XYZ file of C-alpha atoms in Angstrom:
333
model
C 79.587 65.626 245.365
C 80.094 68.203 242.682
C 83.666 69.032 241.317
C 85.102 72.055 240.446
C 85.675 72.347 236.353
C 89.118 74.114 235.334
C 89.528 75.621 231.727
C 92.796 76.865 231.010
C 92.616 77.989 227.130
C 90.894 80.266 225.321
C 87.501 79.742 223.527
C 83.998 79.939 223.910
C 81.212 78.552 226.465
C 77.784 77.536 223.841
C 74.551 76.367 224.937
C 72.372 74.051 222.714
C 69.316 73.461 225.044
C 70.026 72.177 228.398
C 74.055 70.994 227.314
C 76.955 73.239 227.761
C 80.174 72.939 225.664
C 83.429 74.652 225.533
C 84.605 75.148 221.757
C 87.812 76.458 220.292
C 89.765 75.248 217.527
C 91.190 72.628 219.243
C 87.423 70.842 219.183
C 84.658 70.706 221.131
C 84.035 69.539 224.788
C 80.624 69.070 226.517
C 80.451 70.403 230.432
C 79.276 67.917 232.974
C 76.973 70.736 234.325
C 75.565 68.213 236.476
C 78.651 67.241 238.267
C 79.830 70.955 238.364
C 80.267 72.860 241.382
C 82.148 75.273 239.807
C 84.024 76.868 236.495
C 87.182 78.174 237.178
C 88.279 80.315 233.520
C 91.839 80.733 232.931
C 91.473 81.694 229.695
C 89.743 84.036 227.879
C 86.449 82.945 227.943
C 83.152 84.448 225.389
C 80.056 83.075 226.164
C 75.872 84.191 225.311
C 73.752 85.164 228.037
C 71.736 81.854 227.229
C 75.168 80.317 228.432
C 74.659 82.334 231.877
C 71.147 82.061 232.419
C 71.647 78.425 232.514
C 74.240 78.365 234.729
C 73.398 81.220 236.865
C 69.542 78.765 237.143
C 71.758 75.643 237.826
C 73.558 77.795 240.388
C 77.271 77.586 238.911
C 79.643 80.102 239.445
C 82.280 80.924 237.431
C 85.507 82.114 238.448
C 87.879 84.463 235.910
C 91.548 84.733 236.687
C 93.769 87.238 234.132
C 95.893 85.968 231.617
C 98.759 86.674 234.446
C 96.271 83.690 237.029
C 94.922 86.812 239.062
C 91.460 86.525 239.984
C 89.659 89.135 237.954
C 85.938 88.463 239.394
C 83.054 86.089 239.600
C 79.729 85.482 238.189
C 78.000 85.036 240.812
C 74.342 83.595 240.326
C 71.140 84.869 241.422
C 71.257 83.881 245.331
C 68.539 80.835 246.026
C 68.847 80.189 249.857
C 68.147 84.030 251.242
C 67.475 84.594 254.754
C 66.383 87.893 256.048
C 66.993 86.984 259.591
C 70.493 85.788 259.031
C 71.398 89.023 256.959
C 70.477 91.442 259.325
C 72.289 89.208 261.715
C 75.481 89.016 259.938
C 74.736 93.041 259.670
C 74.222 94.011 263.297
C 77.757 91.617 264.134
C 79.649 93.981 261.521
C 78.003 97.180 262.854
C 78.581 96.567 267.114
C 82.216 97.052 267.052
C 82.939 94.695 270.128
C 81.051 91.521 268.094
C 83.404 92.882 264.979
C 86.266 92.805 266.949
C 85.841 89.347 268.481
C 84.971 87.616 265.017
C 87.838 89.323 263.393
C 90.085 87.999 265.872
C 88.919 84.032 265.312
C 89.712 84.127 261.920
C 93.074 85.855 262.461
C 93.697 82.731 265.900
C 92.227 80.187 263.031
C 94.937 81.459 260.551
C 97.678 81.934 263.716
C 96.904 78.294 264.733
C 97.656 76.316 261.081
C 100.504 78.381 261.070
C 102.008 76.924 263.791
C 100.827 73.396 262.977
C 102.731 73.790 259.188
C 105.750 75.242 261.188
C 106.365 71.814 263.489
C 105.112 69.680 260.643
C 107.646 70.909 258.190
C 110.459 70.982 260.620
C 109.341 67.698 262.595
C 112.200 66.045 260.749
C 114.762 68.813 260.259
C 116.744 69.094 263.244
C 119.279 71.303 261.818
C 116.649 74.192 262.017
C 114.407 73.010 264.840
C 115.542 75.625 267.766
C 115.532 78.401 264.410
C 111.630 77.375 263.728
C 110.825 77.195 267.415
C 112.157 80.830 268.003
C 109.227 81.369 265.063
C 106.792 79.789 266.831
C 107.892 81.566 270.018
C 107.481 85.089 268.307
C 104.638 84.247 266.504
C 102.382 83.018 269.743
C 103.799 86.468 271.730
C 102.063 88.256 268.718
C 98.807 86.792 268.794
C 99.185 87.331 272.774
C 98.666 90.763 271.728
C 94.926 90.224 269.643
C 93.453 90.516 273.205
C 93.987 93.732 273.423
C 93.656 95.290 270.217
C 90.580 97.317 270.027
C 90.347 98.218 266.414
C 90.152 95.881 263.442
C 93.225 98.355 261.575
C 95.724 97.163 264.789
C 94.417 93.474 264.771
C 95.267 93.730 260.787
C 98.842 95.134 261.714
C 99.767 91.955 264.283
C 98.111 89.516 261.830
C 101.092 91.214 258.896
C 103.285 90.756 261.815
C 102.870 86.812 262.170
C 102.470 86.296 258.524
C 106.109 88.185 258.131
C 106.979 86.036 260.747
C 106.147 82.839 259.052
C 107.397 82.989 256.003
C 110.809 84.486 257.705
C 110.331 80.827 259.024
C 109.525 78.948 255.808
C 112.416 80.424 254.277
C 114.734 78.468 256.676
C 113.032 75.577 255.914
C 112.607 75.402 251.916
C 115.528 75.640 249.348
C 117.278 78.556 248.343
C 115.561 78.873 244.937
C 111.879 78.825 246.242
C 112.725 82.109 249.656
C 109.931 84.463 249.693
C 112.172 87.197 251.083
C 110.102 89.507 250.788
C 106.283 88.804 250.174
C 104.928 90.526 246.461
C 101.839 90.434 245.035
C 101.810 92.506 241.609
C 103.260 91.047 240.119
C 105.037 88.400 242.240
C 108.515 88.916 242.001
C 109.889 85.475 242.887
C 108.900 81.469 242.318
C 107.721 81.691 246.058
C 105.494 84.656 245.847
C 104.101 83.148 242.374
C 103.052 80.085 244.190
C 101.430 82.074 247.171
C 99.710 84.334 245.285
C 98.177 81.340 242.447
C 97.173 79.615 245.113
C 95.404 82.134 247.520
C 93.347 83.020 244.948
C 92.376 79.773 244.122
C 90.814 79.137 248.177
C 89.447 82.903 247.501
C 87.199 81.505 244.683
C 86.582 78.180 246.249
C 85.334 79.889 249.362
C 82.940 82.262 247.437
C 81.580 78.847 245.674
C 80.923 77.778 249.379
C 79.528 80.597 250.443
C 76.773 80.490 247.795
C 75.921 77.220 248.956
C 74.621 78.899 252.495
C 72.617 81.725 253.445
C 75.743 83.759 254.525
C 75.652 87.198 252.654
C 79.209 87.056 250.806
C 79.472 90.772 250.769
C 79.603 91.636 254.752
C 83.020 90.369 256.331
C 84.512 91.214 259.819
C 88.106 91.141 259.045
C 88.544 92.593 255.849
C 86.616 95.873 255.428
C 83.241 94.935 253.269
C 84.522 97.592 250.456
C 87.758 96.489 250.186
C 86.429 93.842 247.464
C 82.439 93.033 246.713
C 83.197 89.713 248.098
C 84.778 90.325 251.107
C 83.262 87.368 253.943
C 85.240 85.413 251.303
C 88.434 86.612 252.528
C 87.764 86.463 256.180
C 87.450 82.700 255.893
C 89.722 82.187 253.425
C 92.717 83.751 255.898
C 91.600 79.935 257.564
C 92.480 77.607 254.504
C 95.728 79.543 253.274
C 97.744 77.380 255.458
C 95.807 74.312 255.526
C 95.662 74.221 251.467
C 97.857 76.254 249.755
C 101.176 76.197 251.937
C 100.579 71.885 252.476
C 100.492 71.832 248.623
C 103.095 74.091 247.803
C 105.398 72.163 250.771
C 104.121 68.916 248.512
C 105.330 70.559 245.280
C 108.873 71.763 246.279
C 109.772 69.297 248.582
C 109.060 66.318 245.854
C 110.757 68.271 242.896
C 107.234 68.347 241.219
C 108.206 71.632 239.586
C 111.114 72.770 237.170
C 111.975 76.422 235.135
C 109.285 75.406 232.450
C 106.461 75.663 235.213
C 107.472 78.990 235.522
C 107.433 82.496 232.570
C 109.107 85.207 233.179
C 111.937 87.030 234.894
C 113.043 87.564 238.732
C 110.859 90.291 239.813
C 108.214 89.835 237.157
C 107.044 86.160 237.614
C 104.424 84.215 236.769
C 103.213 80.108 236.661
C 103.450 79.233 233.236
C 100.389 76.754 231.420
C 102.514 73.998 232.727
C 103.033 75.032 236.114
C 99.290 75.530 236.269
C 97.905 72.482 235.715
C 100.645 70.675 238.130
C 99.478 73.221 240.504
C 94.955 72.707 239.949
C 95.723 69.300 239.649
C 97.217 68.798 243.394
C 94.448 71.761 244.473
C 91.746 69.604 242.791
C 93.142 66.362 244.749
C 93.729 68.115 247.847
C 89.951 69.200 247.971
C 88.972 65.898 247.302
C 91.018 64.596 250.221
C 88.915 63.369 253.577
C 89.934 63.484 257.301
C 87.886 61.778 260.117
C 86.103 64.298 261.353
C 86.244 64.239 265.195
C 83.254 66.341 265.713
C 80.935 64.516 263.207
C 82.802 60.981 263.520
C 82.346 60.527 260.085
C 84.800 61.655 256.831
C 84.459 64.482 255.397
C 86.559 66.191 252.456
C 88.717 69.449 252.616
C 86.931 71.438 250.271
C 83.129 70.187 252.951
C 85.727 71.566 256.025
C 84.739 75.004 254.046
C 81.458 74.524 254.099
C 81.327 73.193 257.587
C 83.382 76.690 258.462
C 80.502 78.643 257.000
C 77.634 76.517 258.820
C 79.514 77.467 262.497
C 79.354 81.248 261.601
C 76.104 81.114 260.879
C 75.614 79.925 264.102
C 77.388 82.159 265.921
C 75.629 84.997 264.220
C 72.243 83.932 265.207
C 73.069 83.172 268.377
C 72.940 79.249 268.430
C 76.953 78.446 269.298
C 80.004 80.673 269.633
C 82.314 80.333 266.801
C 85.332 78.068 267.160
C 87.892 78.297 263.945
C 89.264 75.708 262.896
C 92.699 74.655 263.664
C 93.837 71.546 262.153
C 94.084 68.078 264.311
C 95.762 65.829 261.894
């Protein structure tokens, strides 16, 4: 299978032919392009449009995140497995408001459920804060009670803020003092929490897109989010899935092994950010965690975390053509 490629300093992308290398003055380094999935730039990148032709044909995306590890945008390449049918499919579920709603809501009960399965798992062996965390899971299960009878996307938004507030009101019982969300910030992230949240959502964001590419789902019509809130907006549906399953496991993994200190972190209380440090600790545990298989119970065979994404993308095609209702996943292990 394919990996994803990281590149966390500045330079330039050359092609000589059919090889790819990255150059700065640091040296040079050929890309793999045929064991690439994906580029994910944290640096400033230059490249020639020779460089992106020959990606874009070998069906690469890359990824750009700021120099602050926001994502700034894709290329995305010239789509290769189009299907008309599915499209207008995907179309007609976005535009009949009760086949909106009801997709909306599975990704928002596929969120709600690895939620609750991170909640016990954390607190399965703290039993100083077990009735605390079950009062969580209590309030968080009367709130999705309440999906069922939403009947706009705008209020099923509003109860899905409502568990998320929930859950990290919960996380902060269970993680140490220094790493509370408190309050969750974006923009910048004003806390070591909120820095780790927001790296790491946008990291499933991208990986997501990658996987979407890889199907014939249109990335740009989405049931959740609003299809103009961002050009690739199906990627957020899903990714609302995968938070919880990737990000918060790893971050759990990080904190609760002392795997980071003040250097993986730059700046100041209210104005935070991962430092170059702190971001490689943090792709390098992504990149393993992708790489990581489960038995599947449906397929009886192994599959990895990052092919659970694709696997996600496969049953909503389905359900939009009319083959099998879509089931989200909720994690078994």
């Amino acid at each position: 299978m394919r990996e994803n490629f990281y590149i966390l300093q500045d330079g330039i992308l050359k092609r000589k032919e059919n090889t790819v290398y990255f150059e700065n003055k640091e040296g040079r380094k050929i890309l793999p392009i045929n064991k690439i999935s994906s580029i994910f730039a944290y640096g400033n990148l230059s490249f020639s449009s020779g460089v992106v032709s020959y990606l874009s044909k070998e069906g690469i995306p890359i990824h750009f995140f700021n120099y602050y590890g926001f994502y700034e945008g894709s290329m995305y390449p010239r789509e290769t497995l189009i299907s008309g049918d599915l499209v207008i499919r995907q179309a007609e579920y976005y535009l009949d408001p009760e086949k909106r709603l009801c997709l909306a809501g599975k990704f928002i009960e596929g969120a709600c459920g690895n939620i609750l399965k991170n909640l016990k798992y954390y607190a399965r062996n703290r039993e100083d804060i077990q009735e605390i965390i079950e009062n969580y899971v209590t309030s968080i299960k009367t709130e999705l009670s309440r999906l069922i009878d939403a009947e706009t996307v705008p209020s099923m938004m509003r109860t899905e803020g409502k568990i998320r507030e929930l859950y990290y009101n919960a996380l902060d019982e269970i993680f140490p003092e220094e790493y509370r969300i408190i309050k969750r910030t974006r923009r910048p992230p004003n806390n070591k929490m909120n820095t780790l949240i927001s790296f790491g959502n946008s990291l499933v964001y991208s990986t997501t897109l990658s996987e979407i590419y890889n199907t014939q789902l249109n990335p740009t019509i989405s049931y959740l989010h609003e299809p103009f809130e961002r050009r690739f907006s199906l990627s957020l549906d899903v990714s609302e899935i995968f938070k919880p399953i990737l990000i918060d496991r790893i971050i759990f993994k990080l904190v609760n092994k002392n795997m980071l200190d003040d250097g993986c972190f730059r700046g100041e209380i209210g104005n935070m950010l991962l430092s170059d440090k702190g971001k490689k600790i943090f792709l390098k545990e992504y990149d393993e965690k992708l790489k990581t298989t489960i038995k599947h119970k449906g397929l009886n065979k192994s599959v990895s975390y990052k092919r659970l994404i694709r696997l996600e993308l496969y049953k909503l095609s389905k359900h939009v053509l009319g083959a099998e209702n879509y089931k989200p996943l909720v994690m078994w292990w």
